[in-house]
Coordinates of C-alpha atoms in Angstrom, one line a residue:
X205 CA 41.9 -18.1 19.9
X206 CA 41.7 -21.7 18.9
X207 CA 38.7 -22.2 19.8
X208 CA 37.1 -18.8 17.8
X209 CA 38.7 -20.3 14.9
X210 CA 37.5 -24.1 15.0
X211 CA 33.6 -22.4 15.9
X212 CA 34.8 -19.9 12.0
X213 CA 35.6 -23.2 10.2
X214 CA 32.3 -24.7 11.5
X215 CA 30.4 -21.8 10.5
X216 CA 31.8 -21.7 6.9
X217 CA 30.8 -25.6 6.3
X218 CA 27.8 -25.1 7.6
X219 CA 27.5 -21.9 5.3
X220 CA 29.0 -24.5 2.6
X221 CA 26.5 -26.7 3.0
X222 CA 23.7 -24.1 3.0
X223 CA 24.4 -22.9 -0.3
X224 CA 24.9 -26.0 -1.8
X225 CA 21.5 -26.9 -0.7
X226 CA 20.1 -23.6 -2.4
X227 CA 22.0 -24.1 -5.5
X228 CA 20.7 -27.9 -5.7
X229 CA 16.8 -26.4 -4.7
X230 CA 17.5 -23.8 -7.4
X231 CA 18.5 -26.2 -10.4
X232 CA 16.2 -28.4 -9.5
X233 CA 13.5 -26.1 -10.7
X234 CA 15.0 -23.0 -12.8
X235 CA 14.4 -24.7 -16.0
X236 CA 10.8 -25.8 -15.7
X237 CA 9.7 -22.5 -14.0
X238 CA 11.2 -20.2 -16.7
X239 CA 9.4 -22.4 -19.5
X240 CA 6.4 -22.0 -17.7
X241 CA 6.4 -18.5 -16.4
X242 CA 6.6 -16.3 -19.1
X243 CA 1.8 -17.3 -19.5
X244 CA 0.8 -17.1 -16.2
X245 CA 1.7 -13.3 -16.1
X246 CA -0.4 -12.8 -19.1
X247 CA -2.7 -14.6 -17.9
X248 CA -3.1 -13.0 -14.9
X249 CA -6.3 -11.7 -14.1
X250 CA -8.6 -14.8 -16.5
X251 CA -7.8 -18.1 -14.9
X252 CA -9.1 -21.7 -16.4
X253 CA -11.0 -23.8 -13.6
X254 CA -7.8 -26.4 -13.6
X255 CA -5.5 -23.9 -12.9
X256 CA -7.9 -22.4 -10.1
X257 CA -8.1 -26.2 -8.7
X258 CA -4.5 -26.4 -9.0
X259 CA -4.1 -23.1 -7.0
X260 CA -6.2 -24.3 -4.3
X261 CA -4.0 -27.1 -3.5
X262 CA -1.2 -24.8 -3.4
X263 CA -2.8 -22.5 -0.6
X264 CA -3.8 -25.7 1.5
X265 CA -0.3 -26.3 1.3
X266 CA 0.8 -22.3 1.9
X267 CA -1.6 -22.7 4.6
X268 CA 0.1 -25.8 6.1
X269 CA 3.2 -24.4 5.5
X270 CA 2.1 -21.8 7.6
X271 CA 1.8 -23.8 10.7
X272 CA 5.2 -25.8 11.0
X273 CA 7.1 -22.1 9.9
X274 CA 9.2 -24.2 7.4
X275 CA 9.8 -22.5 4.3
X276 CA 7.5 -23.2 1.4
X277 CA 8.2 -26.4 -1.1
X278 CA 9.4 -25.3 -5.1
X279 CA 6.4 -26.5 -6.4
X280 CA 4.0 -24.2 -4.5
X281 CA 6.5 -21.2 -5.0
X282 CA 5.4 -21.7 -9.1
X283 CA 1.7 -21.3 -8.4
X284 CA 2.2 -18.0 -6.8
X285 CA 1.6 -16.2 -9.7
X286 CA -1.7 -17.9 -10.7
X287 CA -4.1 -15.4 -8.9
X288 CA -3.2 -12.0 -9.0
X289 CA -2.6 -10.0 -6.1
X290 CA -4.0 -6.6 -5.1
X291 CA -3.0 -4.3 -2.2
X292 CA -6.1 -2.3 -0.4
X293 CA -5.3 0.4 1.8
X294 CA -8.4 1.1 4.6
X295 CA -8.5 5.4 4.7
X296 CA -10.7 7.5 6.5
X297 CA -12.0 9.5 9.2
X298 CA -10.4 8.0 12.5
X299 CA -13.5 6.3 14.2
X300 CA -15.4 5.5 10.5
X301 CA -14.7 1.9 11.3
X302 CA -11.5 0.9 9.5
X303 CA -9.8 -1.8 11.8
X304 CA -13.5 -3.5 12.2
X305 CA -14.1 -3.9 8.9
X306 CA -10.6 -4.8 8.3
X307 CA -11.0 -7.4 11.0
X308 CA -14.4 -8.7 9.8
X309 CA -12.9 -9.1 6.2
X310 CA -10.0 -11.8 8.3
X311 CA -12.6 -13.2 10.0
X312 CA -14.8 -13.9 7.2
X313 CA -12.4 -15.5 4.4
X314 CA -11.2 -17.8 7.6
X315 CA -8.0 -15.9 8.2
X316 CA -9.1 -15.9 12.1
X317 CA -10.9 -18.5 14.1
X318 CA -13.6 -18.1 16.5
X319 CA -11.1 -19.1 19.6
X320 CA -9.1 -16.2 18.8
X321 CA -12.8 -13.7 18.0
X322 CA -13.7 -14.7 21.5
X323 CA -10.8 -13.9 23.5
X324 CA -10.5 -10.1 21.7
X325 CA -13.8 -9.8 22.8
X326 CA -13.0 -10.9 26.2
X327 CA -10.0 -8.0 26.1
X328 CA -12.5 -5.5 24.6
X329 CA -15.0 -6.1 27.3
X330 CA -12.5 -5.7 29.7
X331 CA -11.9 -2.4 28.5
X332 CA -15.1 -1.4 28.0
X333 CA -15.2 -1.1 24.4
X334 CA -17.2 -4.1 23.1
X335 CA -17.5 -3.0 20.1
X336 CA -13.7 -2.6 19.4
X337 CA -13.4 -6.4 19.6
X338 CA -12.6 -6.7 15.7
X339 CA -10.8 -4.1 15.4
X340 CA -8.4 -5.8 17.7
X341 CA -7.4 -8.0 15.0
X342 CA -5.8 -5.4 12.8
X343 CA -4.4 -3.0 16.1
X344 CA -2.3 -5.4 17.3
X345 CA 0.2 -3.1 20.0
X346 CA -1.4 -2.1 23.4
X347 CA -1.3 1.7 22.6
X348 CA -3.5 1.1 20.1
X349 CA -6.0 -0.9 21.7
X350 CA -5.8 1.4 24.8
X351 CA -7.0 4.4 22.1
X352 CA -8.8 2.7 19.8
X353 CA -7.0 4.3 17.0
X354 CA -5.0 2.7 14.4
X355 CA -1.1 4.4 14.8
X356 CA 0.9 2.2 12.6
X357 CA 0.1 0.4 9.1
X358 CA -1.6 -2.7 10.1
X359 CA -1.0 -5.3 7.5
X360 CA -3.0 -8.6 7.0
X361 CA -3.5 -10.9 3.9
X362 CA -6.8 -12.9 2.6
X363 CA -8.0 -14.5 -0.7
X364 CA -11.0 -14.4 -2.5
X365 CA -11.6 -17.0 -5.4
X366 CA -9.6 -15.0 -8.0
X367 CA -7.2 -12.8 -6.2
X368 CA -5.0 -12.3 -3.0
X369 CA -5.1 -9.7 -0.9
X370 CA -3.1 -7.5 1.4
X371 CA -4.8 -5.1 3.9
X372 CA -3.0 -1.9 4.6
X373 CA -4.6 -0.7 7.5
X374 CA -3.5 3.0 7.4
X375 CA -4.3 5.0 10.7
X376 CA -7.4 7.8 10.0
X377 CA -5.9 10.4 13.1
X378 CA -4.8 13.3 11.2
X379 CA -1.5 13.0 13.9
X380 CA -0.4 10.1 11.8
X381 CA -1.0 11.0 8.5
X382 CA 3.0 10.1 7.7
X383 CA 1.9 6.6 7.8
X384 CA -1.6 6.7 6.1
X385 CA 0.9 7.6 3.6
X386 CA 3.6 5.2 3.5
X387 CA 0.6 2.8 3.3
X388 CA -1.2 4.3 0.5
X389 CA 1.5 4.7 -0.9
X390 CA 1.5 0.6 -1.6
X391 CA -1.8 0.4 -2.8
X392 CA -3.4 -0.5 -5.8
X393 CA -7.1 -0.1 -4.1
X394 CA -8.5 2.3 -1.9
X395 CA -11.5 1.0 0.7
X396 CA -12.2 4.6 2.0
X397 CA -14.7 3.9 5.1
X398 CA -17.4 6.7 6.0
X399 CA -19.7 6.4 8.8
X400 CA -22.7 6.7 8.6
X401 CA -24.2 7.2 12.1
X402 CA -25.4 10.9 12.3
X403 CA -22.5 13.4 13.0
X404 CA -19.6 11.0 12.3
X405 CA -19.7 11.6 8.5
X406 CA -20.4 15.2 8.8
X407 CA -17.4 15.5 11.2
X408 CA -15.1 13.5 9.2
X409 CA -16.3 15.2 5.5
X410 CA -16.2 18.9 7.0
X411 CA -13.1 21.0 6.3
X412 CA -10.2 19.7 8.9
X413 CA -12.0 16.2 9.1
X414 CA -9.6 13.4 7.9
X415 CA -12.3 12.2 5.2
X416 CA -11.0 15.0 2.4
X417 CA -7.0 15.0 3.3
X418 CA -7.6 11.3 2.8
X419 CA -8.7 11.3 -0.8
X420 CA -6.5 13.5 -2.1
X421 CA -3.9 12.1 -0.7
X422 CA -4.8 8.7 -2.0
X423 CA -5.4 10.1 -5.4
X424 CA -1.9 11.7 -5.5
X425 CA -0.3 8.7 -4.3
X426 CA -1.7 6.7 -7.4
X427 CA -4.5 4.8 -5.2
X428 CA -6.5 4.7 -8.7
X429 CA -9.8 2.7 -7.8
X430 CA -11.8 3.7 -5.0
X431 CA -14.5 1.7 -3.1
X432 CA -16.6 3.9 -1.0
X433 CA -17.8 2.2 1.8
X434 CA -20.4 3.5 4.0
X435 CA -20.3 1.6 7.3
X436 CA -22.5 1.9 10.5
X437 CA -25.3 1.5 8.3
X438 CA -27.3 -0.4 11.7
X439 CA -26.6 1.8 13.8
X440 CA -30.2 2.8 15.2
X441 CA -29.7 6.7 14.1
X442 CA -29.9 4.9 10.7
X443 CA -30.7 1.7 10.6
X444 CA -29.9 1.1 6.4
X445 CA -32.0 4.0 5.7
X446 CA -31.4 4.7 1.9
X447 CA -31.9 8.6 2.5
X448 CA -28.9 8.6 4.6
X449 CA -26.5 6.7 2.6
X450 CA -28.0 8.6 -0.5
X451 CA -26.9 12.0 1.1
X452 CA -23.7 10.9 1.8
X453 CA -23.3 9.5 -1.5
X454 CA -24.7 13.2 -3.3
X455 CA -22.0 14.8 -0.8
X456 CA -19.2 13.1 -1.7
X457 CA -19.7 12.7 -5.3
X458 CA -18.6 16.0 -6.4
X459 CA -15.9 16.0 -4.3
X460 CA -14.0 12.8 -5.2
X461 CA -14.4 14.5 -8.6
X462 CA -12.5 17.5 -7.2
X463 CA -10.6 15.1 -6.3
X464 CA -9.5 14.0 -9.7
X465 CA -11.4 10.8 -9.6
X466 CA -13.7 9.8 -12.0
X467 CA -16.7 8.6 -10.4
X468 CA -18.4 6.8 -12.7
X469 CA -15.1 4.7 -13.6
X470 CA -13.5 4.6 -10.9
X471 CA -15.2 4.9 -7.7
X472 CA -18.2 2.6 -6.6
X473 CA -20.1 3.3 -3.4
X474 CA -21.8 0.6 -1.6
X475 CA -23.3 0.0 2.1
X476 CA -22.0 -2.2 4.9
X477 CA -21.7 -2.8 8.3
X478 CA -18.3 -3.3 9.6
X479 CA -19.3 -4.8 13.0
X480 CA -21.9 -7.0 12.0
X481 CA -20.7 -7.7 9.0
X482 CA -23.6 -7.8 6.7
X483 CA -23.0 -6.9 3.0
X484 CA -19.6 -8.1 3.1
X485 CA -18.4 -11.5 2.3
X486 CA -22.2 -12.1 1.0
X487 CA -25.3 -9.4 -0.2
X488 CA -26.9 -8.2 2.1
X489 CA -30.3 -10.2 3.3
X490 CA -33.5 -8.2 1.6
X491 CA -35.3 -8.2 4.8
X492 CA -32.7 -6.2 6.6
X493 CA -31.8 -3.6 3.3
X494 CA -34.8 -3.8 0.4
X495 CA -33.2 -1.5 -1.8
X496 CA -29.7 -2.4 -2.1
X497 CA -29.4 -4.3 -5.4
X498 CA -25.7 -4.2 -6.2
X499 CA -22.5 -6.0 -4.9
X500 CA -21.2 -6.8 -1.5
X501 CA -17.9 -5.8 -0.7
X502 CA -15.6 -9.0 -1.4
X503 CA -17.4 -8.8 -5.1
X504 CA -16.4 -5.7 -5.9
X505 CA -12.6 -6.0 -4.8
X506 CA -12.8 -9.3 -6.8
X507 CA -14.1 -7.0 -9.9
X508 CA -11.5 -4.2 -9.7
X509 CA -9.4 -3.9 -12.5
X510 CA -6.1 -2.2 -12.0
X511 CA -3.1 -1.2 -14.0
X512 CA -1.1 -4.5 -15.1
X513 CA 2.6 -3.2 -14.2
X514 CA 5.6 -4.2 -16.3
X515 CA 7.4 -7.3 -15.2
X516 CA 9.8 -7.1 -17.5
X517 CA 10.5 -3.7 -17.1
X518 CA 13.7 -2.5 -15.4
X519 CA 13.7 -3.6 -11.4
X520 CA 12.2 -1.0 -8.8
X521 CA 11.8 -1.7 -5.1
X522 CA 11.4 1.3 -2.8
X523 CA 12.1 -0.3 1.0
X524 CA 10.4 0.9 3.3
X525 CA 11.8 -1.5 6.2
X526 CA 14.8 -3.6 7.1
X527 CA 15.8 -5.7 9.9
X528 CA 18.6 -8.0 10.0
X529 CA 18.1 -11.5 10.2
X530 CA 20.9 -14.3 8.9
X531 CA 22.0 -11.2 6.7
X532 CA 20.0 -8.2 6.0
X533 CA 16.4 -8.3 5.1
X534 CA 14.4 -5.8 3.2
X535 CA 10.6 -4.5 2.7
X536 CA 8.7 -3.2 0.1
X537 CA 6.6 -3.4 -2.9
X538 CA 7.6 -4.2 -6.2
X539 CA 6.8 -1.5 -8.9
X540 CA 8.7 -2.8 -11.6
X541 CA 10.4 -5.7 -13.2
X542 CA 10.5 -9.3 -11.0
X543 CA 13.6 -10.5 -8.4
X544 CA 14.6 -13.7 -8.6
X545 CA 17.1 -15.7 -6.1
X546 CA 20.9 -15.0 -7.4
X547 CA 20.4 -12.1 -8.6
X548 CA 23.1 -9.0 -8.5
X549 CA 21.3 -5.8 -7.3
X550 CA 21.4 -2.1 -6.6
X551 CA 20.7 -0.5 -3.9
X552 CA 20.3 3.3 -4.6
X553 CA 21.1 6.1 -4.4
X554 CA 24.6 4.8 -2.0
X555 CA 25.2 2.3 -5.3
X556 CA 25.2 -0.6 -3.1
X557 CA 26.1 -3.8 -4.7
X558 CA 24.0 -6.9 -3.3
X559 CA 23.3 -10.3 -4.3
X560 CA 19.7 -11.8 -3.6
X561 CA 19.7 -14.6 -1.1
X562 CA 16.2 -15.4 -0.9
X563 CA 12.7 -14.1 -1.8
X564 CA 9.9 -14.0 0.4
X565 CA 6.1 -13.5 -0.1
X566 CA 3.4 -13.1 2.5
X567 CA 5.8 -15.5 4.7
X568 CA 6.6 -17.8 1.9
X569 CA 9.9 -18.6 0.3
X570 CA 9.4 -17.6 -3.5
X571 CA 11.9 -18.4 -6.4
X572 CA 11.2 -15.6 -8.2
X573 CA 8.2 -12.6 -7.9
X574 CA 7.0 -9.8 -9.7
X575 CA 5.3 -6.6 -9.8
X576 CA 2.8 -5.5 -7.2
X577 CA 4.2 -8.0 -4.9
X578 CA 4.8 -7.1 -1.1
X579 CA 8.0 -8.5 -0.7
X580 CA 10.8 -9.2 2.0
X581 CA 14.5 -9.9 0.5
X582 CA 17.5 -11.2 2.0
X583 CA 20.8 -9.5 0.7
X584 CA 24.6 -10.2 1.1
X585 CA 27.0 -7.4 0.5
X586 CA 24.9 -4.7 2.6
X587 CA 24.6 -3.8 6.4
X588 CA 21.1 -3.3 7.7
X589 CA 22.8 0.3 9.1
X590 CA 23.5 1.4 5.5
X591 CA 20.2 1.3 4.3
X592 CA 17.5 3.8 5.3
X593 CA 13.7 3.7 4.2
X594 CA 12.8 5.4 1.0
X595 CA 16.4 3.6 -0.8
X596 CA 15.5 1.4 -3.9
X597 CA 16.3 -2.0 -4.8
X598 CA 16.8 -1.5 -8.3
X599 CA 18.5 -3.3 -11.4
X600 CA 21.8 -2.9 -12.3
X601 CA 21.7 -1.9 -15.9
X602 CA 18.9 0.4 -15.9
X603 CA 19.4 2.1 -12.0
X604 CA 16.8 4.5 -10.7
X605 CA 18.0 8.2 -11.0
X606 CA 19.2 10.1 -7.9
X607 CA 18.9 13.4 -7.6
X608 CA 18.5 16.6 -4.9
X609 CA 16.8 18.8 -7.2
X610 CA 14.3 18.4 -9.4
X611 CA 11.3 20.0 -11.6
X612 CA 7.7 19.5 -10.7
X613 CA 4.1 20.2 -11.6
X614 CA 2.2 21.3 -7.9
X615 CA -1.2 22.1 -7.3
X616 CA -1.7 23.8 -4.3
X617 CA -4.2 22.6 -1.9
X618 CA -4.7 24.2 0.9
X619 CA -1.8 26.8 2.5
X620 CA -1.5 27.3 6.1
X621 CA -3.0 31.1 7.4
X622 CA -1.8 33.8 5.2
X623 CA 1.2 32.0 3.5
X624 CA 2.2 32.3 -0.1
X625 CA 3.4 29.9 -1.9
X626 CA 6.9 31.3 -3.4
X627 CA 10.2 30.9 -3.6
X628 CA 12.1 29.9 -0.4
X629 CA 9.2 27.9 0.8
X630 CA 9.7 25.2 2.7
X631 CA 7.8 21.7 3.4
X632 CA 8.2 18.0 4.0
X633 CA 8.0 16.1 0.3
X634 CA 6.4 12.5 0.6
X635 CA 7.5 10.2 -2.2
X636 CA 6.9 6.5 -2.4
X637 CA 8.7 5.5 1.6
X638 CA 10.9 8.9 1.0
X639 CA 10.2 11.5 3.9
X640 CA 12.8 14.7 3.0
X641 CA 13.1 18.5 3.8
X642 CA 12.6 19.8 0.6
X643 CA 12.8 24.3 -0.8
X644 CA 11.1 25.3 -3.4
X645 CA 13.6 27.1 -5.4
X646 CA 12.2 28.6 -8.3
X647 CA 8.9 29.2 -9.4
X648 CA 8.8 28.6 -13.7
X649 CA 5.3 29.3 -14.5
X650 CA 2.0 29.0 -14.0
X651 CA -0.4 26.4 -15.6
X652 CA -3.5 27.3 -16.2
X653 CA -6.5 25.0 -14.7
X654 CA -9.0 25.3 -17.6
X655 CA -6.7 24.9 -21.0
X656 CA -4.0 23.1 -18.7
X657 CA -1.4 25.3 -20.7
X658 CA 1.2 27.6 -19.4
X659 CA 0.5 31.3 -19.2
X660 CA 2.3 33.8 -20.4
X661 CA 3.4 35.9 -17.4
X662 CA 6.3 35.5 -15.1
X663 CA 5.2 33.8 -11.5
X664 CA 6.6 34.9 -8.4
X665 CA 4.0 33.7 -6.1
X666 CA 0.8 31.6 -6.3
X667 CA -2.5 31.1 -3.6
X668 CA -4.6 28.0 -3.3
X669 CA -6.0 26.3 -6.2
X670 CA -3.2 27.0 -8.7
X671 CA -1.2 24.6 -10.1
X672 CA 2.6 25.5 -11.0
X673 CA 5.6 24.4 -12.2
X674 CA 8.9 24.5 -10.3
X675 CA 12.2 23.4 -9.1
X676 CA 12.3 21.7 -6.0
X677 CA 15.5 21.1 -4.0
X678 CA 16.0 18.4 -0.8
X679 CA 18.7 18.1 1.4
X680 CA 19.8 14.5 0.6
X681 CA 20.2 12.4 -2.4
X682 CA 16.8 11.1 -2.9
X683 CA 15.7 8.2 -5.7
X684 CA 12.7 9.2 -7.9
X685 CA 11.4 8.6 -11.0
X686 CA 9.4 11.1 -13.8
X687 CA 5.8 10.2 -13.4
X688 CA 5.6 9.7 -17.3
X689 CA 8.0 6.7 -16.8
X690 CA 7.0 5.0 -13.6
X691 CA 3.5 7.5 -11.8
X692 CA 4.2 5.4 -8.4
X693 CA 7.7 6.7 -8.1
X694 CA 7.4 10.0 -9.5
X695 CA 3.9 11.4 -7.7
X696 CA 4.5 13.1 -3.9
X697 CA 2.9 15.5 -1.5
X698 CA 4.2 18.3 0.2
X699 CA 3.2 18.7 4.0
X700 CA 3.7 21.6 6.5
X701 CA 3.0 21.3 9.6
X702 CA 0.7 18.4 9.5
X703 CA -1.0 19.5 6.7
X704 CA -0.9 18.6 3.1
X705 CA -0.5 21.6 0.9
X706 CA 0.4 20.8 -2.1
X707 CA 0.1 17.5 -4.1
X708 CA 2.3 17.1 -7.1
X709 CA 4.1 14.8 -9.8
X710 CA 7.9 15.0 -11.3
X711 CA 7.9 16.4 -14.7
X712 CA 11.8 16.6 -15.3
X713 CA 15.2 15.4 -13.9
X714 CA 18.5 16.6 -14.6
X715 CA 20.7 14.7 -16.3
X716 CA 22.9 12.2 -14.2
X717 CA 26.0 13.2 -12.6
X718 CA 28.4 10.8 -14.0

């Protein structure tokens, strides 16, 4: 007994000693940073050369940092905010290509080094499947590599000169279309990858093929800027012929307008190959591709504009992982508002109270981040059991509602053989990392597609195409927002089966129990 309580009062000075080190790091810079913090946020997305310069020096430093796993020094953690920072999911038909050109996008902006190229390919060879080589750097567990389909999100970062990146590598096998979600459900971009090679895009485009659950899946989920990237353009069925990649451009145009995208704002096709990677980090050469005359693939993400979200806006962090690790340690992306270290929290909807230990980003100690940030936080005053994915990190004074019922506006996709859609149906609802049972539980009317205004008559049950509003009900106490306040917390799909019937946004909540 002695003994367990000598090793307690060792732990608690060194706990002591801890914190006063934090609380020294944190004065030391808390004054400067808030002076300085309140332009670069505004100033997000047009930088000055000096800053850029400055910037650089700060990555050879993240970089270095990197290596000896030490966490980042305060004056870096100020310059995170110079560039801005974009997440791109990779969607499509499994096969189209999406780890490779994932992969080739690491390899190119220097993320991977030859050594480690050569021995995937050695692996790949071994397996034969040499051309899976860079693919290997976004499938990193056997099973994958064994298939040679993506299964979990992969997730890698990389920089261009005037933003940094993460890569969501969501899996294109319409078995795990649950995680294609949870990692569109992140992004700001959406790289959707069609091959090419003749019968891969008819396969993947044709009704069942992953290509068309994919986009309006990444269009409900609030992916808003699409880049359409048509890969395999050497393989020898069509070696960069511009009649191919114009017939799969016709053929998808009017249906990413379906969609709900607007094509000549928001989408932008161009050609690439993945493997080789040509038309990627630099245009493509003339003598290979004569008539391509617009922008390779790192230029356009560079040139995407997206959404600037609020960062002073009331805090909203839906986790989608925890683990524990010297306290609990959380996942997620923020949609709202910035976290800083020290501050009080909620997590909802169990009305958790936690204090922020420390702020991570991309594997380096932050002081303080905002929104569209992938983040990992360590909290006191939680257990890692308590807290299940889909819960929100959220700000005290202004919490994010929970409910288990609320009103929505659906449009109905696709229903499974000879269902109707009424009251008393049942599906799984996907919002931001919440996966829930969910009953529809009244039907209130039906909204017309042309005017977009209710009709008159009384709805009991709708087909395909229509587009309704209704009450939904789930099982547990879930946290969502209405998609006039915050669209990335208040847009979901409905899935049955495996199959995505319905894609939808909240319209109403009730008022909170108090």
């Amino acid at each position: 007994m002695d003994i367990d309580e000598k090793k307690m009062v060792d732990i608690e000075e060194e706990i002591r000693s801890l914190q006063l080190d934090s609380a020294e790091d944190y004065n030391g810079v808390v004054n400067a940073e808030d002076s300085k913090h309140e332009e670069p946020e505004k100033v997000d997305t047009m930088e000055e050369d000096s800053k850029e310069e400055v910037h650089y020096q700060a990555v050879e430093v993240e970089k270095k940092v990197k290596d000896k796993e030490i966490s980042a020094p305060d004056d870096e953690a100020k310059e995170l905010p110079k560039k801005r920072h974009l997440n791109v999911v990779f969607i499509g038909h499994v096969d189209a290509g999406k780890s490779t050109t994932g992969g080739q996008i690491l390899f190119l902006s220097g993320q991977v080094d030859d050594r480690t190229i050569q021995k995937y390919e050695k692996e790949a060879k071994d397996k034969s499947r040499e051309s899976w080589y860079m693919a290997y750097i976004m499938d990193t567990n056997e099973e994958e590599r064994v298939k040679g389909k993506t299964v979990e999100v992969g997730r890698a970062h990389f920089e261009t000169e005037a933003t940094r990146f993460t890569i969501l590598d969501a899996p294109g096998h319409k078995s795990y279309v649950p995680n294609m979600i949870s990692g569109a459900s992140q992004a700001d971009v959406g790289v959707l990858v069609i091959s090419a090679r003749k019968g891969e895009f008819e396969t993947g485009y044709e009704r069942g093929g992953q290509t068309r659950e994919h986009v309006q899946l990444a269009k409900t989920l609030g992916v808003s800027k699409l880049l359409v990237v048509v890969n395999k353009m050497d393989d020898p069925t069509v070696n960069w012929s511009k009649e191919r990649y114009d017939e799969i451009e016709s053929k998808m145009t009017p249906f990413l307008k379906t969609s709900g995208y607007n094509v000549k704002k928001d989408v932008l096709f161009l050609p690439i190959s993945g493997l080789l990677g040509a038309n990627m980090k630099t245009r493509v050469d003339k003598s290979i591709c004569s008539w391509w005359g617009g922008p390779c693939l790192f230029e356009a993400l560079d040139a995407t504009e997206v959404i600037q979200r609020d960062p002073k806006g009331p805090f909203r962090m839906p986790i989608i992982d925890k683990f524990k690790d010297m306290g609990t340690v959380v996942m997620g992306k923020v949609e709202s508002g910035s976290v800083r270290e020290g501050d009080s929290m909620l997590i909802m909807p169990n009305k958790a109270h936690v204090k922020v230990l420390a702020v991570y980003c991309d594997d380096d100690k932050v002081k303080r981040a905002g929104p569209g940030e992938n983040l990992r936080v360590r909290l006191s005053g939680v257990e890692e059991e308590d807290i299940l994915a889909g819960f929100v990190l959220s700000s005290i004074s202004q919490p994010i509602p929970a409910v288990t019922e609320f009103v929505a506006q659906l449009q109905i996709l696709e229903l499974l053989d000879n269902a109707i859609f009424t009251a008393g149906y049942k599906a799984v609802l996907h919002i931001h990392a919440v996966v829930e049972e969910c009953e529809i539980v009244e039907l209130l009317q039906q909204i017309d597609p042309k005017t977009k205004k209710p009709m008159r008559k009384r709805v009991l049950f709708v087909k395909n195409g229509a587009i309704v509003l209704c009450r939904i009900q789930v099982n547990n106490i879930i946290c969502i927002e209405k998609f006039s306040d915050f669209p990335q917390l208040g847009r979901f799909t409905l899935r049955t089966e495996g199959k995505t019937v319905a894609v939808g946004k909240v319209t109403d909540l009730p008022s909170p129990i108090a």
